[in-house]
Short mmCIF file of C-alpha atoms in Angstrom, two decimals:
data_model
loop_
_atom_site.label_atom_id
_atom_site.label_comp_id
_atom_site.label_asym_id
_atom_site.label_seq_id
_atom_site.Cartn_x
_atom_site.Cartn_y
_atom_site.Cartn_z
CA ARG A 1 -143.50 21.57 -30.88
CA THR A 2 -142.44 18.99 -33.48
CA LYS A 3 -143.43 19.04 -37.16
CA GLU A 4 -146.34 16.66 -36.41
CA GLY A 5 -147.72 19.19 -33.93
CA LYS A 6 -146.95 17.11 -30.88
CA LYS A 7 -145.57 18.82 -27.84
CA LYS A 8 -141.90 18.02 -27.34
CA GLU A 9 -141.02 16.62 -23.97
CA PRO A 10 -138.51 18.79 -22.06
CA THR A 11 -135.09 17.20 -21.74
CA MET A 12 -133.91 16.53 -18.24
CA PRO A 13 -130.51 17.97 -17.30
CA LEU A 14 -127.75 15.41 -17.01
CA ASN A 15 -127.27 14.35 -13.41
CA LEU A 16 -123.57 13.86 -12.77
CA SER A 17 -124.02 12.72 -9.18
CA CYS A 18 -122.80 9.16 -8.68
CA TYR A 19 -124.54 8.48 -5.43
CA VAL A 20 -128.05 8.59 -4.10
CA ALA A 21 -128.89 9.32 -0.49
CA SER A 22 -128.25 5.73 0.51
CA GLY A 23 -124.62 6.00 -0.61
CA LYS A 24 -125.01 3.38 -3.35
CA SER A 25 -123.88 4.05 -6.90
CA THR A 26 -126.55 4.33 -9.56
CA ARG A 27 -125.01 3.59 -12.97
CA PHE A 28 -121.82 3.14 -14.99
CA PRO A 29 -119.14 4.31 -14.33
CA CYS A 30 -120.29 5.03 -10.81
CA ASP A 31 -121.07 1.38 -10.09
CA LEU A 32 -117.42 0.36 -10.54
CA ASP A 33 -115.24 -0.62 -7.62
CA ILE A 34 -112.00 1.24 -6.89
CA PRO A 35 -109.61 -1.14 -8.74
CA ALA A 36 -111.78 -0.89 -11.84
CA VAL A 37 -111.81 2.91 -11.61
CA VAL A 38 -108.02 3.23 -11.56
CA SER A 39 -107.40 0.42 -14.08
CA LEU A 40 -107.69 2.85 -17.00
CA GLY A 41 -104.98 5.09 -15.55
CA ILE A 42 -102.73 2.12 -14.83
CA GLY A 43 -103.24 0.77 -18.34
CA ALA A 44 -102.62 4.14 -19.99
CA GLY A 45 -99.48 4.66 -17.91
CA GLY A 46 -98.20 1.23 -18.85
CA VAL A 47 -98.83 1.87 -22.54
CA SER A 48 -96.97 5.19 -22.30
CA LEU A 49 -93.93 3.51 -20.75
CA LEU A 50 -93.99 0.80 -23.40
CA PHE A 51 -94.01 3.53 -26.03
CA VAL A 52 -91.01 5.10 -24.29
CA ILE A 53 -89.11 1.82 -24.72
CA PHE A 54 -90.04 1.82 -28.42
CA LEU A 55 -88.83 5.44 -28.81
CA ILE A 56 -85.51 4.68 -27.11
CA HIS A 57 -85.03 1.66 -29.38
CA THR A 58 -85.76 3.87 -32.39
CA LEU A 59 -83.36 6.55 -31.17
CA LYS A 60 -80.54 4.04 -30.70
CA LYS A 61 -80.67 3.26 -34.42
CA ALA A 62 -79.47 6.77 -35.29
CA PRO A 63 -75.65 6.98 -35.68
CA ARG A 64 -73.62 8.83 -33.06
CA GLY A 65 -71.11 10.34 -35.46
CA SER A 66 -67.34 10.60 -35.31
CA GLU A 67 -65.06 9.69 -32.44
CA HIS A 68 -64.50 13.35 -31.61
CA MET A 69 -68.27 13.96 -31.44
CA ASN A 70 -68.67 10.96 -29.15
CA GLU A 71 -65.89 12.22 -26.91
CA ILE A 72 -67.59 15.59 -26.48
CA SER A 73 -70.96 13.91 -25.97
CA ASP A 74 -69.59 11.61 -23.28
CA LYS A 75 -68.12 14.57 -21.40
CA ILE A 76 -71.45 16.41 -21.52
CA LYS A 77 -73.25 13.29 -20.34
CA SER A 78 -70.76 12.81 -17.50
CA GLY A 79 -71.17 16.43 -16.39
CA ALA A 80 -74.97 16.19 -16.50
CA ARG A 81 -74.90 12.99 -14.46
CA ALA A 82 -72.61 14.57 -11.86
CA PHE A 83 -74.93 17.59 -11.65
CA LEU A 84 -78.01 15.42 -11.10
CA ILE A 85 -76.30 13.32 -8.44
CA THR A 86 -75.30 16.46 -6.53
CA GLU A 87 -78.73 18.05 -6.98
CA TYR A 88 -80.61 14.95 -5.87
CA LYS A 89 -78.37 14.60 -2.84
CA TYR A 90 -79.47 18.02 -1.58
CA LEU A 91 -83.07 17.50 -2.69
CA SER A 92 -83.24 14.29 -0.68
CA ILE A 93 -82.80 16.40 2.47
CA PHE A 94 -85.77 18.56 1.43
CA VAL A 95 -87.87 15.50 0.58
CA PHE A 96 -87.13 13.85 3.92
CA ALA A 97 -87.95 17.06 5.82
CA MET A 98 -91.26 17.53 3.99
CA PHE A 99 -92.17 13.85 4.37
CA SER A 100 -91.54 14.07 8.12
CA ALA A 101 -93.58 17.29 8.39
CA LEU A 102 -96.55 15.82 6.51
CA LEU A 103 -96.35 12.60 8.51
CA ILE A 104 -96.43 14.43 11.84
CA LEU A 105 -98.96 17.13 10.94
CA TYR A 106 -101.57 14.84 9.40
CA SER A 107 -101.11 12.19 12.08
CA VAL A 108 -101.70 14.70 14.87
CA ASP A 109 -104.63 16.42 13.14
CA PRO A 110 -106.03 14.02 10.48
CA PRO A 111 -108.65 15.58 8.16
CA SER A 112 -110.58 12.32 7.93
CA GLY A 113 -110.30 11.56 11.63
CA ASP A 114 -108.05 8.55 10.91
CA ARG A 115 -104.53 8.66 12.34
CA THR A 116 -103.15 6.92 9.27
CA ASP A 117 -103.68 10.11 7.24
CA GLY A 118 -100.11 11.11 8.04
CA ILE A 119 -98.79 7.98 6.35
CA ARG A 120 -101.08 8.49 3.35
CA TYR A 121 -100.15 12.14 2.75
CA GLY A 122 -96.45 11.52 3.43
CA ALA A 123 -96.28 8.43 1.21
CA SER A 124 -98.06 10.25 -1.62
CA PHE A 125 -95.52 13.07 -1.41
CA LEU A 126 -92.61 10.64 -1.30
CA VAL A 127 -93.76 8.60 -4.30
CA GLY A 128 -94.51 11.74 -6.34
CA ALA A 129 -91.07 13.16 -5.59
CA PHE A 130 -89.33 9.88 -6.43
CA LEU A 131 -91.10 9.43 -9.76
CA SER A 132 -90.47 13.05 -10.70
CA ALA A 133 -86.76 12.61 -9.96
CA LEU A 134 -86.75 9.35 -11.93
CA ALA A 135 -88.33 11.08 -14.92
CA GLY A 136 -85.75 13.86 -14.71
CA TRP A 137 -82.86 11.40 -14.61
CA GLY A 138 -84.19 9.43 -17.57
CA GLY A 139 -84.94 12.59 -19.53
CA MET A 140 -81.45 13.98 -18.97
CA ALA A 141 -79.82 10.69 -20.00
CA VAL A 142 -81.83 10.45 -23.22
CA ALA A 143 -81.47 14.15 -24.06
CA THR A 144 -77.68 14.12 -23.81
CA ASP A 145 -77.60 10.97 -25.94
CA ALA A 146 -79.99 12.42 -28.53
CA ASN A 147 -77.90 15.58 -28.95
CA VAL A 148 -74.98 13.90 -30.69
CA ARG A 149 -77.29 11.76 -32.82
CA THR A 150 -79.22 14.87 -33.90
CA THR A 151 -75.97 16.64 -34.81
CA GLN A 152 -74.81 13.69 -36.88
CA ALA A 153 -78.20 13.42 -38.62
CA ALA A 154 -78.16 17.13 -39.49
CA ASP A 155 -74.63 16.90 -40.87
CA GLU A 156 -75.19 13.73 -42.85
CA LYS A 157 -78.88 13.68 -43.88
CA GLY A 158 -80.19 17.20 -43.45
CA LEU A 159 -82.68 19.13 -41.36
CA ALA A 160 -85.72 16.88 -41.80
CA VAL A 161 -84.02 13.75 -40.47
CA ALA A 162 -82.36 15.73 -37.67
CA LEU A 163 -85.75 17.06 -36.56
CA ARG A 164 -87.15 13.51 -36.41
CA VAL A 165 -84.23 12.39 -34.23
CA ALA A 166 -84.57 15.42 -31.96
CA PHE A 167 -88.34 14.98 -31.71
CA THR A 168 -87.89 11.31 -30.80
CA GLY A 169 -85.48 12.24 -28.02
CA GLY A 170 -87.84 14.89 -26.66
CA ALA A 171 -90.85 12.57 -26.86
CA VAL A 172 -89.08 10.13 -24.55
CA MET A 173 -89.12 12.70 -21.76
CA GLY A 174 -92.71 13.69 -22.46
CA PHE A 175 -94.12 10.18 -22.44
CA THR A 176 -91.98 9.23 -19.44
CA VAL A 177 -93.56 12.03 -17.41
CA VAL A 178 -97.06 11.07 -18.58
CA GLY A 179 -96.52 7.35 -18.04
CA LEU A 180 -94.96 7.60 -14.59
CA GLY A 181 -97.51 10.23 -13.57
CA LEU A 182 -100.55 8.18 -14.60
CA LEU A 183 -99.17 4.91 -13.29
CA GLY A 184 -97.93 6.33 -9.99
CA LEU A 185 -101.03 8.41 -9.35
CA SER A 186 -103.40 5.53 -10.09
CA VAL A 187 -101.53 2.99 -7.97
CA MET A 188 -101.18 5.43 -5.07
CA PHE A 189 -104.87 6.37 -5.25
CA LEU A 190 -105.76 2.68 -5.11
CA ALA A 191 -103.40 2.04 -2.19
CA ILE A 192 -104.54 4.91 0.03
CA THR A 193 -108.23 3.99 -0.24
CA TYR A 194 -107.55 0.90 1.89
CA GLY A 195 -107.24 0.82 5.66
CA TYR A 196 -110.05 3.21 6.58
CA ASP A 197 -112.48 2.11 9.27
CA ASP A 198 -115.36 3.64 7.32
CA ASP A 199 -116.72 1.21 4.73
CA ASN A 200 -118.61 3.96 2.87
CA LEU A 201 -117.14 3.99 -0.64
CA GLU A 202 -117.96 7.62 -1.33
CA GLN A 203 -116.27 8.77 1.88
CA ARG A 204 -113.18 6.66 1.18
CA LEU A 205 -112.90 8.15 -2.30
CA GLN A 206 -113.19 11.68 -0.91
CA ASN A 207 -110.50 10.98 1.70
CA ALA A 208 -108.23 9.43 -0.93
CA ALA A 209 -108.75 12.40 -3.26
CA ASP A 210 -107.58 14.71 -0.47
CA ALA A 211 -104.55 12.58 0.41
CA ILE A 212 -103.43 12.11 -3.20
CA THR A 213 -102.69 15.84 -3.43
CA GLY A 214 -99.39 15.01 -1.75
CA PHE A 215 -98.37 13.20 -4.93
CA GLY A 216 -98.64 16.36 -7.01
CA PHE A 217 -96.90 18.36 -4.30
CA GLY A 218 -93.92 16.02 -4.32
CA ALA A 219 -93.70 15.76 -8.10
CA SER A 220 -94.01 19.52 -8.72
CA SER A 221 -91.48 20.33 -5.97
CA ILE A 222 -88.77 18.22 -7.59
CA ALA A 223 -89.66 19.53 -11.05
CA LEU A 224 -89.42 23.12 -9.81
CA PHE A 225 -86.00 22.64 -8.22
CA ALA A 226 -84.75 20.71 -11.25
CA ARG A 227 -85.87 23.45 -13.63
CA VAL A 228 -84.31 26.28 -11.62
CA ALA A 229 -81.10 24.46 -10.77
CA GLY A 230 -80.79 23.06 -14.29
CA GLY A 231 -81.09 26.53 -15.79
CA ILE A 232 -78.38 27.83 -13.47
CA TYR A 233 -76.17 24.85 -14.29
CA THR A 234 -76.48 25.23 -18.07
CA LYS A 235 -75.82 28.99 -17.90
CA ALA A 236 -72.81 28.47 -15.66
#
């Protein structure tokens, strides 16, 4: 009861269901169409990549040090680039094999009953793998460039400035992964919702949510191989 003695009405539990029995959405954000749903992810991914450009521009302002330091840095960068080229060459065989397997398996036995599921699952895997490899390449390039700038900052201006330079270089990789992940995932989710014979929005979203798992599979596969192979390379 309240202070006035009136009986307090029981609060209804929040209903998180977007759809009623008729299949129509009931309220915001459930009444949005698919492009509007993914627009937030696309926008956030774009902002992240713009911030990456800003971080790279900031990092380039830090001095690279002496000629001898630059010579060593260039050799490290060249070795890292050669390693990634070799690694990606072998990983491309794995990616092609997995793409072919997903294409065949989900075309023969499509979960949604639509034969285009093979293309959806395979394309999601392929895009996820490509963006993961792109993030790895960009991260390696920036990291090897940031190393010499961090060394010069520590030698010339002390630990605090060196930490800011190092943090800037590391943030490039972090925001690149976030930006490419959000942007790629949102665009792929939007793309694979089209082409179904069923016009039911809820069913299309469920089918797309199943197919988009290929994106994470492709991205995590490349990241796993890069982490293991990169560790072996640096220890060797």
